[in-house]
Amino acid sequence: MEMNMPALHLFLRLHTFAQVLLLFFSFIAAESRCILFNFGDSNSDTGGFSAGLGFYLGPPSGRLFFHRTTGRFSDGRLYIDFLCEGLKINYMSPYLESSAPNFTHGVNFAVTGGATDPTVTFPLSTQVLQFLHFKNRTRELWPQGAGSLIDENGFKEAVYSFDIGQNDISIAFTANLSYTQVIERIPSILSRIKDALKTIYENGGTKLWVYNTGPLGCLPQTLALRKQNDSKIDENGCLADYNDAAKVFNAGLLSLCDQLNSEFKNATIVYTDLFAIKYDLIANHTQYGFERPLMACCGRGGPPYNYVNRMTCGQPTASPCPLGSRYVSWDGVHHTEAANQLIAAKILSCKILKTRRLC
């Protein structure tokens, strides 16, 4: 899927405009009880990895806003936190959190390292099974006035968001597969995403929000560890093969969403182009006041990427950029709060469609 990157080519692929109005007006109505169920990886993990594996993500993560470690791979809030603020719902508790989780407005099943690949610790298929367990358990507890107190209508009217696929492509590249071999894996990745969407739909979900994957070739970690002398670099300094693979995946994901929009009756699938949103932060970083868009704020090694393997953010050998600095990347893989805020704003923006308004 070729895209005109220099322009603000930010769009959502939608089934019909009328359905989108219904979806978003119902979701952000000021007095409604909005419910969100999220599936994904570290881009939207609000503490699931830490809770599930007992992993301590120490300082300086969380140094902004929360002023403590929260299990988020960022210096502050993630884009999903800003979405929750915009939708006027509580920050999402991870499904695996055992200590006072708040599931009033939904559950976050996303876990760092999440992928469709069934060999990872928390694959998408497991996250979907966790949702089914949560739904069944909620039904059991409802008559007792216990549990999350999400009723049948709440599950039916909830929005189910999916932000996954980045790790699948990264795993393929780090296995030293050729570009062609990586591309050959994409149909299997898409098939597993299709299975997940179908399972949610068959269990009553009718509002499905699907994010494509971002520009993997622009991650400081990727550039620091995978760039070779003969690597093809695009006009903004990113690894072209990685970004091209992401584009192929995204094109397939878009086709899948179109297909399922036709197959799923009385359902709406919203496709959100995170690649365009995130690449825009790189290509036009000066417009947003960002410094060194391909360099990690927290890391070691200095320019151009400030990333050294096994000396990453949180390790004693790494250090963060000064407070007040404007970076796109926090630790070489994940975004800073400043970048996440812009990403969320563009997702929620009424002007995200060039010719139509969502609200």
Short mmCIF file of C-alpha atoms in Angstrom, two decimals:
data_model
loop_
_atom_site.label_atom_id
_atom_site.label_comp_id
_atom_site.label_asym_id
_atom_site.label_seq_id
_atom_site.Cartn_x
_atom_site.Cartn_y
_atom_site.Cartn_z
CA MET A 1 0.00 0.00 0.00
CA GLU A 2 1.86 3.06 -1.25
CA MET A 3 1.23 6.24 0.68
CA ASN A 4 2.04 9.92 0.16
CA MET A 5 3.97 10.45 3.37
CA PRO A 6 5.03 14.13 3.10
CA ALA A 7 1.41 15.19 3.37
CA LEU A 8 -0.67 14.66 6.49
CA HIS A 9 -2.02 11.45 5.02
CA LEU A 10 -4.03 10.43 8.06
CA PHE A 11 -7.19 8.50 7.46
CA LEU A 12 -9.55 5.87 8.75
CA ARG A 13 -10.90 3.19 6.43
CA LEU A 14 -14.59 3.02 7.29
CA HIS A 15 -17.56 0.88 6.26
CA THR A 16 -20.09 3.67 5.87
CA PHE A 17 -20.09 7.17 7.24
CA ALA A 18 -23.48 6.67 8.86
CA GLN A 19 -22.23 3.63 10.76
CA VAL A 20 -19.18 5.53 11.96
CA LEU A 21 -21.34 8.34 13.28
CA LEU A 22 -23.41 5.79 15.15
CA LEU A 23 -20.31 4.09 16.53
CA PHE A 24 -18.52 7.17 17.75
CA PHE A 25 -21.49 9.23 18.89
CA SER A 26 -22.67 6.32 21.01
CA PHE A 27 -19.15 5.71 22.30
CA ILE A 28 -18.31 9.26 23.37
CA ALA A 29 -21.72 10.40 24.56
CA ALA A 30 -21.09 12.37 27.71
CA GLU A 31 -23.62 10.57 29.86
CA SER A 32 -23.15 7.04 28.49
CA ARG A 33 -21.18 4.26 30.15
CA CYS A 34 -18.51 3.64 27.55
CA ILE A 35 -16.89 0.21 27.61
CA LEU A 36 -13.68 -0.74 25.83
CA PHE A 37 -11.93 -4.09 25.51
CA ASN A 38 -8.39 -3.87 24.14
CA PHE A 39 -6.12 -6.55 22.70
CA GLY A 40 -2.51 -5.97 21.73
CA ASP A 41 1.13 -5.61 22.70
CA SER A 42 3.36 -3.16 24.57
CA ASN A 43 2.09 -0.20 22.57
CA SER A 44 -1.11 -0.39 24.64
CA ASP A 45 -0.04 -2.49 27.64
CA THR A 46 -1.02 -0.61 30.80
CA GLY A 47 0.70 -3.06 33.14
CA GLY A 48 -0.28 -6.55 32.04
CA PHE A 49 3.28 -7.75 31.52
CA SER A 50 4.36 -6.56 34.95
CA ALA A 51 1.29 -8.07 36.60
CA GLY A 52 1.41 -11.34 34.73
CA LEU A 53 5.11 -12.11 35.00
CA GLY A 54 6.05 -10.10 38.06
CA PHE A 55 8.34 -8.00 35.90
CA TYR A 56 9.51 -4.80 37.56
CA LEU A 57 9.77 -1.96 35.11
CA GLY A 58 11.72 0.52 37.16
CA PRO A 59 12.56 4.20 36.82
CA PRO A 60 12.77 6.35 34.84
CA SER A 61 9.64 4.84 33.25
CA GLY A 62 6.57 6.67 34.50
CA ARG A 63 8.49 9.77 35.48
CA LEU A 64 5.82 12.00 33.94
CA PHE A 65 2.19 12.29 35.02
CA PHE A 66 2.08 9.15 37.19
CA HIS A 67 5.44 9.93 38.81
CA ARG A 68 5.85 6.25 39.56
CA THR A 69 6.30 3.00 37.70
CA THR A 70 3.04 1.62 36.31
CA GLY A 71 4.17 -1.15 33.97
CA ARG A 72 3.82 1.14 30.95
CA PHE A 73 6.78 1.24 28.59
CA SER A 74 6.93 5.02 28.41
CA ASP A 75 7.88 8.04 30.46
CA GLY A 76 4.17 8.64 31.06
CA ARG A 77 0.86 7.89 29.45
CA LEU A 78 0.30 5.67 26.41
CA TYR A 79 -1.90 6.61 23.49
CA ILE A 80 -4.66 4.40 24.91
CA ASP A 81 -4.56 6.42 28.15
CA PHE A 82 -5.17 9.61 26.18
CA LEU A 83 -7.98 7.89 24.30
CA CYS A 84 -9.57 7.03 27.64
CA GLU A 85 -9.28 10.66 28.72
CA GLY A 86 -10.87 11.80 25.47
CA LEU A 87 -13.67 9.28 25.86
CA LYS A 88 -14.13 10.25 29.52
CA ILE A 89 -13.57 6.77 30.91
CA ASN A 90 -11.17 5.40 33.51
CA TYR A 91 -7.66 4.36 32.55
CA MET A 92 -7.76 0.71 31.60
CA SER A 93 -6.74 -1.90 34.15
CA PRO A 94 -4.88 -4.90 32.75
CA TYR A 95 -6.74 -8.19 32.87
CA LEU A 96 -3.84 -9.78 34.76
CA GLU A 97 -3.81 -7.21 37.58
CA SER A 98 -4.79 -8.86 40.85
CA SER A 99 -4.64 -5.82 43.13
CA ALA A 100 -7.75 -3.60 42.95
CA PRO A 101 -8.31 -3.54 39.19
CA ASN A 102 -11.09 -1.31 37.87
CA PHE A 103 -13.06 -2.99 35.09
CA THR A 104 -15.96 -0.54 35.13
CA HIS A 105 -15.22 0.69 31.63
CA GLY A 106 -13.69 -2.44 30.20
CA VAL A 107 -10.53 -4.52 30.32
CA ASN A 108 -7.07 -4.31 28.76
CA PHE A 109 -5.83 -7.70 27.57
CA ALA A 110 -2.77 -6.26 25.81
CA VAL A 111 0.55 -7.60 27.07
CA THR A 112 4.10 -6.63 26.17
CA GLY A 113 5.46 -9.10 23.64
CA GLY A 114 1.97 -9.88 22.41
CA ALA A 115 1.70 -11.16 18.86
CA THR A 116 -0.45 -13.44 16.76
CA ASP A 117 2.44 -15.94 16.83
CA PRO A 118 1.17 -18.74 19.11
CA THR A 119 4.66 -19.35 20.53
CA VAL A 120 4.86 -16.04 22.43
CA THR A 121 3.85 -15.89 26.10
CA PHE A 122 0.54 -14.09 25.59
CA PRO A 123 -0.52 -14.52 21.95
CA LEU A 124 -3.65 -12.90 20.56
CA SER A 125 -5.51 -16.21 20.75
CA THR A 126 -4.86 -16.38 24.50
CA GLN A 127 -5.97 -12.78 24.98
CA VAL A 128 -9.25 -13.61 23.24
CA LEU A 129 -9.71 -16.69 25.44
CA GLN A 130 -9.09 -14.49 28.48
CA PHE A 131 -11.86 -12.20 27.29
CA LEU A 132 -14.25 -15.13 26.93
CA HIS A 133 -13.38 -16.26 30.45
CA PHE A 134 -13.93 -12.74 31.74
CA LYS A 135 -17.31 -12.50 30.02
CA ASN A 136 -18.48 -15.88 31.33
CA ARG A 137 -17.29 -15.11 34.84
CA THR A 138 -19.00 -11.72 34.75
CA ARG A 139 -22.26 -13.44 33.83
CA GLU A 140 -21.89 -15.78 36.79
CA LEU A 141 -21.23 -12.94 39.24
CA TRP A 142 -23.83 -10.51 37.92
CA PRO A 143 -26.79 -11.99 39.87
CA GLN A 144 -24.73 -11.60 43.05
CA GLY A 145 -24.02 -7.93 42.37
CA ALA A 146 -20.32 -8.73 42.15
CA GLY A 147 -17.61 -8.64 39.51
CA SER A 148 -17.26 -5.95 36.88
CA LEU A 149 -21.06 -5.44 36.71
CA ILE A 150 -20.90 -5.17 32.92
CA ASP A 151 -24.27 -6.46 31.73
CA GLU A 152 -25.15 -8.19 28.45
CA ASN A 153 -25.92 -4.90 26.75
CA GLY A 154 -22.58 -3.56 27.92
CA PHE A 155 -20.74 -6.39 26.17
CA LYS A 156 -22.89 -5.93 23.07
CA GLU A 157 -22.36 -2.17 22.83
CA ALA A 158 -18.67 -2.25 23.82
CA VAL A 159 -15.87 -1.32 21.44
CA TYR A 160 -13.27 -4.03 20.85
CA SER A 161 -9.89 -2.64 19.78
CA PHE A 162 -6.95 -4.55 18.30
CA ASP A 163 -3.41 -3.17 18.00
CA ILE A 164 -1.24 -6.14 17.14
CA GLY A 165 1.10 -7.37 14.41
CA GLN A 166 4.22 -5.30 15.05
CA ASN A 167 5.95 -8.06 16.99
CA ASP A 168 5.07 -10.67 14.39
CA ILE A 169 6.95 -8.75 11.73
CA SER A 170 9.82 -7.93 14.07
CA ILE A 171 10.15 -11.60 15.09
CA ALA A 172 10.44 -12.59 11.44
CA PHE A 173 13.16 -10.05 10.72
CA THR A 174 15.15 -10.85 13.86
CA ALA A 175 15.09 -14.52 12.81
CA ASN A 176 17.24 -13.29 9.90
CA LEU A 177 14.61 -14.15 7.33
CA SER A 178 14.89 -12.43 3.97
CA TYR A 179 12.42 -9.71 3.04
CA THR A 180 10.63 -12.18 0.78
CA GLN A 181 10.38 -14.73 3.57
CA VAL A 182 8.98 -12.11 5.94
CA ILE A 183 6.31 -11.19 3.40
CA GLU A 184 5.41 -14.86 3.01
CA ARG A 185 4.52 -14.98 6.71
CA ILE A 186 2.00 -12.15 6.52
CA PRO A 187 -1.01 -14.21 5.30
CA SER A 188 -0.68 -16.43 8.40
CA ILE A 189 -0.55 -13.35 10.66
CA LEU A 190 -3.66 -11.96 9.01
CA SER A 191 -5.43 -15.32 9.29
CA ARG A 192 -4.90 -15.35 13.04
CA ILE A 193 -6.20 -11.78 13.33
CA LYS A 194 -9.24 -12.82 11.31
CA ASP A 195 -9.86 -15.71 13.71
CA ALA A 196 -9.73 -13.33 16.67
CA LEU A 197 -12.13 -10.82 15.09
CA LYS A 198 -14.49 -13.63 14.12
CA THR A 199 -14.49 -15.05 17.65
CA ILE A 200 -15.33 -11.67 19.16
CA TYR A 201 -18.09 -11.14 16.58
CA GLU A 202 -19.55 -14.59 17.18
CA ASN A 203 -19.65 -13.78 20.89
CA GLY A 204 -21.64 -10.61 20.44
CA GLY A 205 -19.06 -7.94 19.59
CA THR A 206 -20.31 -5.63 16.85
CA LYS A 207 -17.97 -2.62 17.15
CA LEU A 208 -14.46 -3.62 16.14
CA TRP A 209 -11.63 -1.08 16.06
CA VAL A 210 -8.55 -2.33 14.20
CA TYR A 211 -5.21 -0.48 14.18
CA ASN A 212 -2.58 -1.19 11.57
CA THR A 213 1.10 -1.34 12.50
CA GLY A 214 3.54 1.55 12.57
CA PRO A 215 6.79 2.25 10.72
CA LEU A 216 9.05 -0.43 12.23
CA GLY A 217 12.01 0.80 10.22
CA CYS A 218 12.02 4.08 12.12
CA LEU A 219 12.49 2.57 15.58
CA PRO A 220 15.88 3.48 17.08
CA GLN A 221 16.30 -0.13 18.23
CA THR A 222 15.78 -1.44 14.70
CA LEU A 223 18.16 1.10 13.22
CA ALA A 224 20.84 0.50 15.84
CA LEU A 225 20.76 -3.29 15.67
CA ARG A 226 19.69 -4.13 12.12
CA LYS A 227 21.06 -1.39 9.87
CA GLN A 228 23.86 -2.59 7.60
CA ASN A 229 26.16 -0.74 5.24
CA ASP A 230 24.08 -1.89 2.28
CA SER A 231 20.67 -1.32 3.90
CA LYS A 232 18.15 0.65 1.90
CA ILE A 233 17.30 3.84 3.80
CA ASP A 234 14.29 6.01 3.00
CA GLU A 235 14.23 9.79 2.80
CA ASN A 236 13.73 10.15 6.54
CA GLY A 237 16.50 7.79 7.61
CA CYS A 238 14.33 4.71 8.25
CA LEU A 239 15.01 1.13 7.13
CA ALA A 240 12.97 0.72 3.96
CA ASP A 241 12.55 -3.06 4.11
CA TYR A 242 11.01 -2.92 7.57
CA ASN A 243 8.63 -0.15 6.59
CA ASP A 244 7.77 -1.85 3.30
CA ALA A 245 6.92 -5.06 5.17
CA ALA A 246 4.68 -3.06 7.50
CA LYS A 247 2.95 -1.54 4.46
CA VAL A 248 2.32 -4.97 2.96
CA PHE A 249 0.88 -6.16 6.26
CA ASN A 250 -1.25 -3.03 6.53
CA ALA A 251 -2.60 -3.45 2.99
CA GLY A 252 -3.60 -7.00 3.82
CA LEU A 253 -5.19 -5.89 7.09
CA LEU A 254 -7.18 -3.24 5.26
CA SER A 255 -8.43 -5.85 2.77
CA LEU A 256 -9.34 -8.13 5.66
CA CYS A 257 -11.36 -5.38 7.34
CA ASP A 258 -13.19 -4.67 4.07
CA GLN A 259 -13.93 -8.36 3.67
CA LEU A 260 -15.24 -8.77 7.21
CA ASN A 261 -17.29 -5.60 6.96
CA SER A 262 -19.18 -7.36 4.18
CA GLU A 263 -19.40 -10.69 5.99
CA PHE A 264 -20.30 -9.50 9.49
CA LYS A 265 -23.93 -8.44 9.54
CA ASN A 266 -24.94 -5.57 11.83
CA ALA A 267 -21.31 -4.92 12.73
CA THR A 268 -18.90 -2.06 12.12
CA ILE A 269 -15.16 -2.41 11.66
CA VAL A 270 -13.10 0.77 11.89
CA TYR A 271 -9.60 0.58 10.44
CA THR A 272 -7.16 3.15 11.82
CA ASP A 273 -3.97 4.00 9.95
CA LEU A 274 -1.39 4.27 12.73
CA PHE A 275 1.43 3.95 10.19
CA ALA A 276 0.52 7.31 8.65
CA ILE A 277 0.05 8.94 12.03
CA LYS A 278 3.35 7.71 13.45
CA TYR A 279 5.38 8.27 10.31
CA ASP A 280 4.12 11.83 10.18
CA LEU A 281 5.77 12.44 13.57
CA ILE A 282 9.08 11.36 12.02
CA ALA A 283 8.77 13.07 8.65
CA ASN A 284 7.47 16.34 10.07
CA HIS A 285 9.02 16.25 13.53
CA THR A 286 10.02 19.91 13.51
CA GLN A 287 6.38 20.92 13.13
CA TYR A 288 5.68 19.18 16.43
CA GLY A 289 8.76 20.49 18.19
CA PHE A 290 10.50 17.11 18.40
CA GLU A 291 14.26 16.71 18.59
CA ARG A 292 16.10 13.85 16.85
CA PRO A 293 13.08 11.77 15.74
CA LEU A 294 15.16 8.60 15.31
CA MET A 295 16.95 8.79 18.65
CA ALA A 296 15.77 7.30 21.94
CA CYS A 297 15.27 9.65 24.88
CA CYS A 298 16.28 6.95 27.35
CA GLY A 299 19.22 4.74 26.47
CA ARG A 300 22.95 4.71 25.97
CA GLY A 301 25.38 5.53 23.20
CA GLY A 302 24.30 8.99 22.16
CA PRO A 303 23.58 10.01 18.55
CA PRO A 304 22.38 8.88 16.16
CA TYR A 305 20.11 6.36 17.94
CA ASN A 306 21.14 6.27 21.62
CA TYR A 307 20.49 2.55 21.74
CA VAL A 308 22.87 -0.23 22.79
CA ASN A 309 21.67 -3.79 23.25
CA ARG A 310 21.57 -4.92 26.91
CA MET A 311 22.14 -1.32 28.01
CA THR A 312 18.56 -0.24 27.53
CA CYS A 313 16.28 2.09 29.45
CA GLY A 314 15.88 1.01 33.06
CA GLN A 315 19.32 -0.57 33.21
CA PRO A 316 21.99 1.14 35.38
CA THR A 317 24.04 1.75 32.25
CA ALA A 318 21.28 3.80 30.58
CA SER A 319 20.07 7.31 31.31
CA PRO A 320 17.13 9.45 30.19
CA CYS A 321 17.14 12.73 28.35
CA PRO A 322 16.52 15.83 30.48
CA LEU A 323 12.98 16.55 31.59
CA GLY A 324 11.35 18.90 29.12
CA SER A 325 13.10 17.39 26.09
CA ARG A 326 10.94 16.56 23.09
CA TYR A 327 11.59 13.09 21.69
CA VAL A 328 9.38 10.76 19.67
CA SER A 329 10.94 7.57 21.03
CA TRP A 330 11.20 6.87 24.74
CA ASP A 331 13.39 3.77 24.89
CA GLY A 332 14.11 2.90 21.27
CA VAL A 333 10.92 0.88 20.80
CA HIS A 334 8.08 2.73 22.50
CA HIS A 335 6.85 6.30 22.29
CA THR A 336 7.20 9.14 24.75
CA GLU A 337 4.14 10.60 26.42
CA ALA A 338 4.46 13.64 24.15
CA ALA A 339 4.30 11.46 21.04
CA ASN A 340 1.49 9.33 22.47
CA GLN A 341 -0.57 12.42 23.15
CA LEU A 342 -0.29 13.50 19.53
CA ILE A 343 -1.06 10.00 18.27
CA ALA A 344 -4.24 9.86 20.36
CA ALA A 345 -5.25 13.37 19.32
CA LYS A 346 -4.98 12.42 15.66
CA ILE A 347 -6.98 9.24 16.23
CA LEU A 348 -9.76 11.21 17.92
CA SER A 349 -9.49 14.26 15.67
CA CYS A 350 -12.65 15.38 13.94
CA LYS A 351 -10.45 16.31 10.98
CA ILE A 352 -8.77 12.94 10.57
CA LEU A 353 -10.72 12.37 7.36
CA LYS A 354 -9.81 14.79 4.61
CA THR A 355 -13.29 15.20 3.20
CA ARG A 356 -15.61 14.25 6.07
CA ARG A 357 -15.92 14.94 9.77
CA LEU A 358 -16.42 12.24 12.36
CA CYS A 359 -17.98 14.59 14.89
#
